[in-house]
Short mmCIF file of C-alpha atoms in Angstrom, two decimals:
data_model
loop_
_atom_site.label_atom_id
_atom_site.label_comp_id
_atom_site.label_asym_id
_atom_site.label_seq_id
_atom_site.Cartn_x
_atom_site.Cartn_y
_atom_site.Cartn_z
CA UNK N 1 9.84 -8.53 12.59
CA UNK N 2 13.48 -9.36 13.17
CA UNK N 3 14.42 -9.60 16.83
CA UNK N 4 17.56 -7.62 16.05
CA UNK N 5 15.41 -4.53 15.81
CA UNK N 6 15.03 -4.71 19.57
CA UNK N 7 18.74 -5.25 20.26
CA UNK N 8 20.15 -1.75 20.12
CA UNK N 9 23.43 -2.91 21.69
CA UNK N 10 24.23 -5.09 18.68
CA UNK N 11 23.50 -2.26 16.28
CA UNK N 12 25.63 0.11 18.39
CA UNK N 13 28.53 -2.36 18.30
CA UNK N 14 28.19 -2.60 14.53
CA UNK N 15 28.19 1.20 14.28
CA UNK N 16 31.38 1.43 16.32
CA UNK N 17 33.01 -1.12 14.04
CA UNK N 18 31.96 0.84 10.95
CA UNK N 19 33.26 4.12 12.37
CA UNK N 20 36.62 2.56 13.21
CA UNK N 21 37.07 1.03 9.75
CA UNK N 22 36.01 4.26 8.04
CA UNK N 23 38.43 6.33 10.13
CA UNK N 24 41.28 4.02 9.14
CA UNK N 25 40.24 4.20 5.49
CA UNK N 26 39.62 0.45 5.25
CA UNK N 27 36.60 0.79 2.99
CA UNK N 28 36.84 -2.65 1.42
CA UNK N 29 36.73 -4.30 4.83
CA UNK N 30 33.98 -1.88 5.84
CA UNK N 31 31.92 -3.01 2.84
CA UNK N 32 32.20 -6.64 3.96
CA UNK N 33 31.52 -5.82 7.61
CA UNK N 34 28.35 -3.98 6.66
CA UNK N 35 27.19 -6.87 4.52
CA UNK N 36 27.97 -9.45 7.21
CA UNK N 37 25.84 -7.43 9.62
CA UNK N 38 23.02 -6.96 7.09
CA UNK N 39 22.85 -10.71 6.53
CA UNK N 40 23.04 -11.47 10.25
CA UNK N 41 20.55 -8.86 11.40
CA UNK N 42 17.76 -10.21 9.26
CA UNK N 43 16.08 -8.72 6.21
CA UNK N 44 13.68 -6.54 8.18
CA UNK N 45 16.61 -4.75 9.76
CA UNK N 46 19.29 -5.11 7.11
CA UNK N 47 22.05 -2.57 7.66
CA UNK N 48 19.80 -0.72 10.10
CA UNK N 49 18.30 2.73 9.65
CA UNK N 50 20.63 4.44 12.13
CA UNK N 51 23.70 2.71 10.76
CA UNK N 52 22.82 3.66 7.20
CA UNK N 53 22.52 7.25 8.43
CA UNK N 54 26.04 6.88 9.80
CA UNK N 55 27.34 5.61 6.47
CA UNK N 56 25.64 8.45 4.61
CA UNK N 57 27.41 10.91 6.91
CA UNK N 58 30.81 9.76 5.58
CA UNK N 59 32.63 12.00 3.09
CA UNK N 60 31.14 11.83 -0.41
CA UNK N 61 34.27 10.19 -1.75
CA UNK N 62 34.00 7.33 0.77
CA UNK N 63 30.29 6.92 0.05
CA UNK N 64 30.98 6.77 -3.69
CA UNK N 65 33.68 4.14 -3.18
CA UNK N 66 31.44 2.02 -0.92
CA UNK N 67 28.62 2.13 -3.44
CA UNK N 68 31.04 1.13 -6.22
CA UNK N 69 32.35 -1.79 -4.14
CA UNK N 70 28.86 -3.10 -3.49
CA UNK N 71 27.88 -2.60 -7.13
CA UNK N 72 30.94 -4.55 -8.29
CA UNK N 73 30.18 -7.28 -5.80
CA UNK N 74 26.53 -7.41 -6.91
CA UNK N 75 27.65 -7.96 -10.52
CA UNK N 76 29.85 -10.97 -9.64
CA UNK N 77 28.21 -12.27 -6.50
CA UNK N 78 28.21 -15.86 -7.81
CA UNK N 79 32.02 -15.77 -7.92
CA UNK N 80 32.50 -14.14 -4.52
CA UNK N 81 30.10 -15.79 -2.13
CA UNK N 82 30.87 -18.01 0.82
CA UNK N 83 28.14 -19.66 2.86
CA UNK N 84 30.37 -19.66 5.92
CA UNK N 85 30.74 -15.87 5.96
CA UNK N 86 27.23 -14.72 5.07
CA UNK N 87 24.99 -17.77 5.59
CA UNK N 88 22.45 -16.50 3.07
CA UNK N 89 21.50 -17.56 -0.45
CA UNK N 90 22.56 -15.59 -3.50
CA UNK N 91 19.26 -13.76 -3.98
CA UNK N 92 19.25 -12.60 -0.37
CA UNK N 93 22.82 -11.35 -0.56
CA UNK N 94 22.23 -9.71 -3.94
CA UNK N 95 19.20 -7.85 -2.57
CA UNK N 96 21.11 -6.61 0.48
CA UNK N 97 23.96 -5.43 -1.74
CA UNK N 98 21.47 -3.46 -3.83
CA UNK N 99 19.85 -2.04 -0.70
CA UNK N 100 23.17 -0.97 0.80
CA UNK N 101 24.55 0.55 -2.40
CA UNK N 102 21.31 2.44 -3.02
CA UNK N 103 21.23 3.70 0.54
CA UNK N 104 24.79 4.94 0.80
CA UNK N 105 24.70 6.64 -2.64
CA UNK N 106 21.41 8.43 -2.00
CA UNK N 107 21.73 12.06 -3.01
CA UNK N 108 25.05 11.59 -4.80
CA UNK N 109 25.52 12.29 -8.50
CA UNK N 110 27.33 8.96 -8.88
CA UNK N 111 24.66 6.27 -8.46
CA UNK N 112 26.12 3.02 -9.82
CA UNK N 113 23.06 0.82 -9.24
CA UNK N 114 20.24 3.00 -10.54
CA UNK N 115 19.44 0.60 -13.40
CA UNK N 116 19.41 -2.45 -11.12
CA UNK N 117 17.22 -0.61 -8.63
CA UNK N 118 14.71 0.33 -11.32
CA UNK N 119 14.60 -3.25 -12.57
CA UNK N 120 14.03 -4.60 -9.06
CA UNK N 121 11.15 -2.20 -8.48
CA UNK N 122 9.60 -2.93 -11.87
CA UNK N 123 9.15 -6.56 -10.78
CA UNK N 124 6.61 -5.35 -8.22
CA UNK N 125 4.34 -3.75 -10.81
CA UNK N 126 2.07 -6.79 -11.27
CA UNK N 127 1.93 -7.77 -7.58
CA UNK N 128 -1.27 -7.39 -5.59
CA UNK N 129 0.77 -6.48 -2.52
CA UNK N 130 4.49 -6.28 -1.71
CA UNK N 131 5.50 -9.41 0.17
CA UNK N 132 9.25 -8.84 0.21
CA UNK N 133 10.79 -9.43 3.62
CA UNK N 134 13.46 -6.83 2.82
CA UNK N 135 12.94 -3.10 3.35
CA UNK N 136 12.29 -2.90 -0.37
CA UNK N 137 10.50 0.46 -0.19
CA UNK N 138 13.90 2.05 0.48
CA UNK N 139 14.67 1.43 -3.19
CA UNK N 140 11.65 3.51 -4.15
CA UNK N 141 12.74 6.19 -1.69
CA UNK N 142 16.16 6.27 -3.37
CA UNK N 143 14.54 6.67 -6.79
CA UNK N 144 12.37 9.56 -5.63
CA UNK N 145 15.39 11.22 -4.04
CA UNK N 146 17.20 10.92 -7.39
CA UNK N 147 14.28 12.63 -9.13
CA UNK N 148 13.03 9.47 -10.83
CA UNK N 149 9.43 8.54 -10.07
CA UNK N 150 8.72 4.78 -10.24
CA UNK N 151 5.82 3.95 -12.53
CA UNK N 152 2.16 4.00 -11.47
CA UNK N 153 2.03 0.20 -11.34
CA UNK N 154 4.80 0.11 -8.72
CA UNK N 155 3.11 2.86 -6.74
CA UNK N 156 -0.14 0.88 -6.93
CA UNK N 157 1.49 -2.21 -5.42
CA UNK N 158 2.79 -0.23 -2.45
CA UNK N 159 -0.56 1.53 -2.08
CA UNK N 160 -2.38 -1.79 -1.94
CA UNK N 161 0.11 -3.03 0.62
CA UNK N 162 -0.57 -0.17 3.02
CA UNK N 163 -4.33 -0.28 2.39
CA UNK N 164 -4.74 -4.04 2.75
CA UNK N 165 -2.79 -4.49 5.98
CA UNK N 166 -5.88 -4.35 8.21
CA UNK N 167 -8.01 -6.61 6.00
CA UNK N 168 -8.64 -10.28 6.86
CA UNK N 169 -6.03 -12.58 5.39
CA UNK N 170 -3.21 -10.04 5.60
CA UNK N 171 -2.56 -9.76 9.32
CA UNK N 172 0.74 -11.25 10.54
CA UNK N 173 2.17 -11.39 7.04
CA UNK N 174 5.18 -9.70 5.47
CA UNK N 175 2.74 -7.43 3.65
CA UNK N 176 1.21 -6.26 6.93
CA UNK N 177 4.67 -5.85 8.50
CA UNK N 178 5.74 -3.69 5.55
CA UNK N 179 2.59 -1.60 5.82
CA UNK N 180 3.24 -0.94 9.52
CA UNK N 181 6.61 0.67 8.82
CA UNK N 182 6.49 4.45 9.45
CA UNK N 183 9.14 4.97 6.77
CA UNK N 184 6.91 3.36 4.14
CA UNK N 185 3.92 5.46 5.16
CA UNK N 186 6.04 8.61 5.03
CA UNK N 187 7.22 7.60 1.56
CA UNK N 188 3.63 7.17 0.35
CA UNK N 189 2.84 10.73 1.43
CA UNK N 190 5.44 12.16 -0.95
CA UNK N 191 5.11 9.72 -3.85
CA UNK N 192 3.19 11.48 -6.65
CA UNK N 193 0.80 9.56 -8.82
CA UNK N 194 -2.79 9.26 -10.06
CA UNK N 195 -5.50 9.58 -7.44
CA UNK N 196 -6.66 6.00 -8.17
CA UNK N 197 -4.87 2.83 -9.19
CA UNK N 198 -5.64 1.81 -12.77
CA UNK N 199 -6.59 -1.75 -13.66
CA UNK N 200 -10.26 -1.60 -12.61
CA UNK N 201 -12.91 -0.39 -15.10
CA UNK N 202 -14.67 1.86 -12.59
CA UNK N 203 -11.39 3.49 -11.50
CA UNK N 204 -10.27 4.11 -15.07
CA UNK N 205 -13.68 5.56 -15.92
CA UNK N 206 -13.54 7.85 -12.87
CA UNK N 207 -9.99 8.96 -13.66
CA UNK N 208 -10.85 9.75 -17.28
CA UNK N 209 -13.91 11.75 -16.30
CA UNK N 210 -12.05 13.63 -13.58
CA UNK N 211 -9.26 14.49 -16.03
CA UNK N 212 -11.82 16.11 -18.33
CA UNK N 213 -13.92 17.77 -15.63
CA UNK N 214 -11.12 19.27 -13.57
CA UNK N 215 -9.48 19.53 -10.17
CA UNK N 216 -12.60 19.43 -7.94
CA UNK N 217 -13.38 15.94 -9.25
CA UNK N 218 -9.88 14.74 -8.42
CA UNK N 219 -10.27 16.09 -4.90
CA UNK N 220 -13.59 14.29 -4.60
CA UNK N 221 -11.92 11.00 -5.57
CA UNK N 222 -9.06 11.69 -3.17
CA UNK N 223 -11.51 12.06 -0.26
CA UNK N 224 -11.49 8.35 0.52
CA UNK N 225 -12.89 6.75 3.63
CA UNK N 226 -10.30 6.21 6.38
CA UNK N 227 -9.42 2.51 6.44
CA UNK N 228 -10.26 2.12 10.14
CA UNK N 229 -13.47 4.21 10.19
CA UNK N 230 -16.83 2.45 10.36
CA UNK N 231 -18.80 5.60 9.52
CA UNK N 232 -18.05 9.13 8.33
CA UNK N 233 -17.01 11.57 11.02
CA UNK N 234 -18.41 15.09 11.21
CA UNK N 235 -15.13 16.43 9.83
CA UNK N 236 -15.18 13.97 6.95
CA UNK N 237 -18.79 14.93 6.14
CA UNK N 238 -18.02 18.65 6.15
CA UNK N 239 -15.21 18.16 3.66
CA UNK N 240 -17.40 15.94 1.51
CA UNK N 241 -20.19 18.55 1.48
CA UNK N 242 -17.70 21.21 0.37
CA UNK N 243 -16.54 18.96 -2.47
CA UNK N 244 -20.12 18.19 -3.49
CA UNK N 245 -20.73 21.91 -3.69
CA UNK N 246 -17.67 22.45 -5.89
CA UNK N 247 -18.49 19.59 -8.26
CA UNK N 248 -22.25 20.07 -8.21
CA UNK N 249 -24.78 17.76 -6.49
CA UNK N 250 -26.45 16.77 -9.75
CA UNK N 251 -23.10 15.86 -11.32
CA UNK N 252 -22.18 13.68 -8.33
CA UNK N 253 -25.60 12.07 -8.44
CA UNK N 254 -25.13 11.19 -12.10
CA UNK N 255 -21.50 10.00 -12.03
CA UNK N 256 -21.09 7.94 -8.88
CA UNK N 257 -23.87 5.40 -9.60
CA UNK N 258 -22.33 4.82 -13.04
CA UNK N 259 -18.97 4.10 -11.40
CA UNK N 260 -20.65 1.69 -9.00
CA UNK N 261 -22.12 -0.20 -11.98
CA UNK N 262 -18.66 -0.46 -13.53
CA UNK N 263 -17.30 -1.83 -10.23
CA UNK N 264 -19.06 -5.09 -11.10
CA UNK N 265 -16.79 -5.59 -14.13
CA UNK N 266 -13.63 -7.71 -14.13
CA UNK N 267 -10.18 -6.16 -13.85
CA UNK N 268 -8.60 -4.86 -17.03
CA UNK N 269 -5.06 -5.67 -15.81
CA UNK N 270 -4.54 -8.96 -13.92
CA UNK N 271 -2.38 -9.09 -10.80
CA UNK N 272 -0.26 -11.78 -9.17
CA UNK N 273 -1.36 -12.98 -5.74
CA UNK N 274 0.52 -14.97 -3.14
CA UNK N 275 0.27 -18.54 -1.78
CA UNK N 276 -0.56 -17.11 1.68
CA UNK N 277 -3.73 -15.46 0.34
CA UNK N 278 -6.72 -17.86 0.33
CA UNK N 279 -8.45 -16.12 -2.58
CA UNK N 280 -7.96 -15.00 -6.17
CA UNK N 281 -6.80 -11.39 -5.95
CA UNK N 282 -8.23 -10.65 -9.39
CA UNK N 283 -11.77 -11.26 -8.14
CA UNK N 284 -11.40 -8.71 -5.34
CA UNK N 285 -11.39 -4.94 -5.42
CA UNK N 286 -8.08 -3.13 -5.47
CA UNK N 287 -7.42 -2.66 -1.75
CA UNK N 288 -6.48 1.00 -2.22
CA UNK N 289 -9.32 1.88 -4.57
CA UNK N 290 -11.79 0.12 -2.30
CA UNK N 291 -11.50 2.85 0.31
CA UNK N 292 -12.39 5.39 -2.37
CA UNK N 293 -15.50 3.34 -3.14
CA UNK N 294 -16.35 3.43 0.55
CA UNK N 295 -15.97 7.20 0.59
CA UNK N 296 -18.11 7.60 -2.52
CA UNK N 297 -20.86 5.53 -0.89
CA UNK N 298 -20.86 7.85 2.12
CA UNK N 299 -20.83 10.83 -0.23
CA UNK N 300 -24.02 9.66 -1.95
CA UNK N 301 -25.70 9.50 1.44
CA UNK N 302 -25.13 13.26 1.85
CA UNK N 303 -27.20 14.10 -1.24
CA UNK N 304 -30.97 14.55 -1.13
CA UNK N 305 -32.13 10.96 -1.03
CA UNK N 306 -34.17 9.19 -3.70
CA UNK N 307 -34.71 5.78 -5.33
CA UNK N 308 -31.70 6.28 -7.63
CA UNK N 309 -29.33 6.67 -4.69
CA UNK N 310 -30.84 3.73 -2.82
CA UNK N 311 -30.56 1.52 -5.92
CA UNK N 312 -26.92 2.55 -6.46
CA UNK N 313 -25.99 1.76 -2.86
CA UNK N 314 -27.81 -1.59 -2.87
CA UNK N 315 -26.03 -2.46 -6.13
CA UNK N 316 -22.66 -1.67 -4.56
CA UNK N 317 -23.46 -3.86 -1.55
CA UNK N 318 -24.48 -6.75 -3.78
CA UNK N 319 -21.42 -6.42 -6.01
CA UNK N 320 -19.12 -6.25 -2.98
CA UNK N 321 -20.59 -9.42 -1.49
CA UNK N 322 -20.34 -11.51 -4.67
CA UNK N 323 -18.37 -14.68 -4.07
CA UNK N 324 -16.22 -14.88 -7.17
CA UNK N 325 -13.44 -16.81 -5.44
CA UNK N 326 -14.87 -19.69 -3.44
CA UNK N 327 -16.39 -18.58 -0.16
CA UNK N 328 -14.61 -15.21 -0.05
CA UNK N 329 -16.75 -12.10 -0.78
CA UNK N 330 -15.14 -9.52 -3.06
CA UNK N 331 -14.98 -6.70 -0.51
CA UNK N 332 -17.04 -6.96 2.71
CA UNK N 333 -15.65 -3.64 3.97
CA UNK N 334 -17.08 -1.90 0.89
CA UNK N 335 -20.43 -3.63 1.38
CA UNK N 336 -20.49 -2.45 4.99
CA UNK N 337 -19.83 1.14 3.86
CA UNK N 338 -22.83 0.80 1.55
CA UNK N 339 -24.94 -0.42 4.48
CA UNK N 340 -23.92 2.57 6.56
CA UNK N 341 -24.68 4.90 3.65
CA UNK N 342 -28.17 3.41 3.28
CA UNK N 343 -28.79 4.03 6.96
CA UNK N 344 -27.49 7.59 6.75
CA UNK N 345 -29.98 8.50 4.02
CA UNK N 346 -32.80 8.15 6.54
CA UNK N 347 -35.05 7.12 3.67
CA UNK N 348 -37.92 4.64 4.07
CA UNK N 349 -36.99 2.99 0.79
CA UNK N 350 -33.46 2.52 2.10
CA UNK N 351 -34.81 0.89 5.26
CA UNK N 352 -36.88 -1.50 3.18
CA UNK N 353 -33.76 -2.33 1.18
CA UNK N 354 -31.84 -3.01 4.39
CA UNK N 355 -34.59 -5.33 5.59
CA UNK N 356 -34.43 -7.19 2.27
CA UNK N 357 -30.66 -7.48 2.48
CA UNK N 358 -31.03 -8.77 6.04
CA UNK N 359 -32.94 -11.73 4.64
CA UNK N 360 -30.24 -13.06 2.31
CA UNK N 361 -26.82 -11.67 3.22
CA UNK N 362 -24.66 -14.59 4.47
CA UNK N 363 -21.63 -12.58 5.61
CA UNK N 364 -21.66 -12.28 9.41
CA UNK N 365 -19.95 -8.92 9.90
CA UNK N 366 -22.16 -7.40 7.20
CA UNK N 367 -25.23 -8.81 8.96
CA UNK N 368 -24.11 -7.15 12.18
CA UNK N 369 -23.73 -3.88 10.29
CA UNK N 370 -27.25 -4.24 8.89
CA UNK N 371 -28.65 -4.89 12.36
CA UNK N 372 -26.98 -1.73 13.64
CA UNK N 373 -28.32 0.22 10.68
CA UNK N 374 -31.86 -1.02 11.31
CA UNK N 375 -31.42 -0.18 14.98
CA UNK N 376 -30.72 3.45 14.13
CA UNK N 377 -27.01 3.46 15.00
CA UNK N 378 -26.12 5.81 12.13
CA UNK N 379 -28.05 9.00 11.39
CA UNK N 380 -27.41 12.40 9.83
CA UNK N 381 -28.49 15.52 11.66
CA UNK N 382 -31.58 17.04 10.14
CA UNK N 383 -32.92 13.83 8.64
#
């Protein structure tokens, strides 16, 4: 995080400067003052949320002119760049120009950088997570405000960013910093898209089946496990039971194990990782979809137990612990959800399976979860 975020006095001084220039009608100088501040403040802050609100409160004519100035500058930045004034490279300055123009023009009919904004967002479509140090989600916010919905692949990248932030290997990274931003989380709540990210065989199979079978199936898929929950809460279970009733217990029992089998298959659409990640992202589960897998494992545990359910959950645990990229399991958090689900069934066959898993599982946190399961930590009332 940029330290400037904590220095409200600096941002207030910048705001006073902007207000003075705007009142005097010196919009060209205002455009340069804003960009000097954006480059000085650091990419996490940029213009600053409050200061962009101030700029958007200017008369529409002034906002249109500012956006046009930044758009013109963006188009010829190589010819109008001085290291002494901005102390940033061309890509940094170009990104901040796009951010500022998109921000000030938000909601206006005249949006001179819509094409550039769409192109910038499209570059994120094959990324496992969004690593940009700029507040790049503001571009997506501007597109949604303009009535243009960025494609599912772009949505998927932002979804994975917010979902992966708490996973090992992501903490203290730009991806985790982006995911912690309240504005990004608020944006995700109003960004429409498919209930699952495509690119994984099991997710595409589930989406296709839900599209044929109807709305209750989509709600079942949307009932993912909370990222920070180790086990299903009573509220989560009540909702899941309602959804099982709407879909039909037998239908859930037939479909979910098939999806778990498909989870073992390789991705259909490869993604680009990052040098900071010590594993091949294409061998891991989609970070967003993985929480749906966790929820589906818990859902199976709510059905009348039987060998088929135990086998499906054990298969999910084994698939999730496969080491397809060196020493890194595919998705330990999914395996641990499967362990909890086995314990919740209360079935003797499930306990035997847990004891067998205890004998070979090498992953330490999963072993701890198995020990808790065998110790009776998780139970369902009435079983």
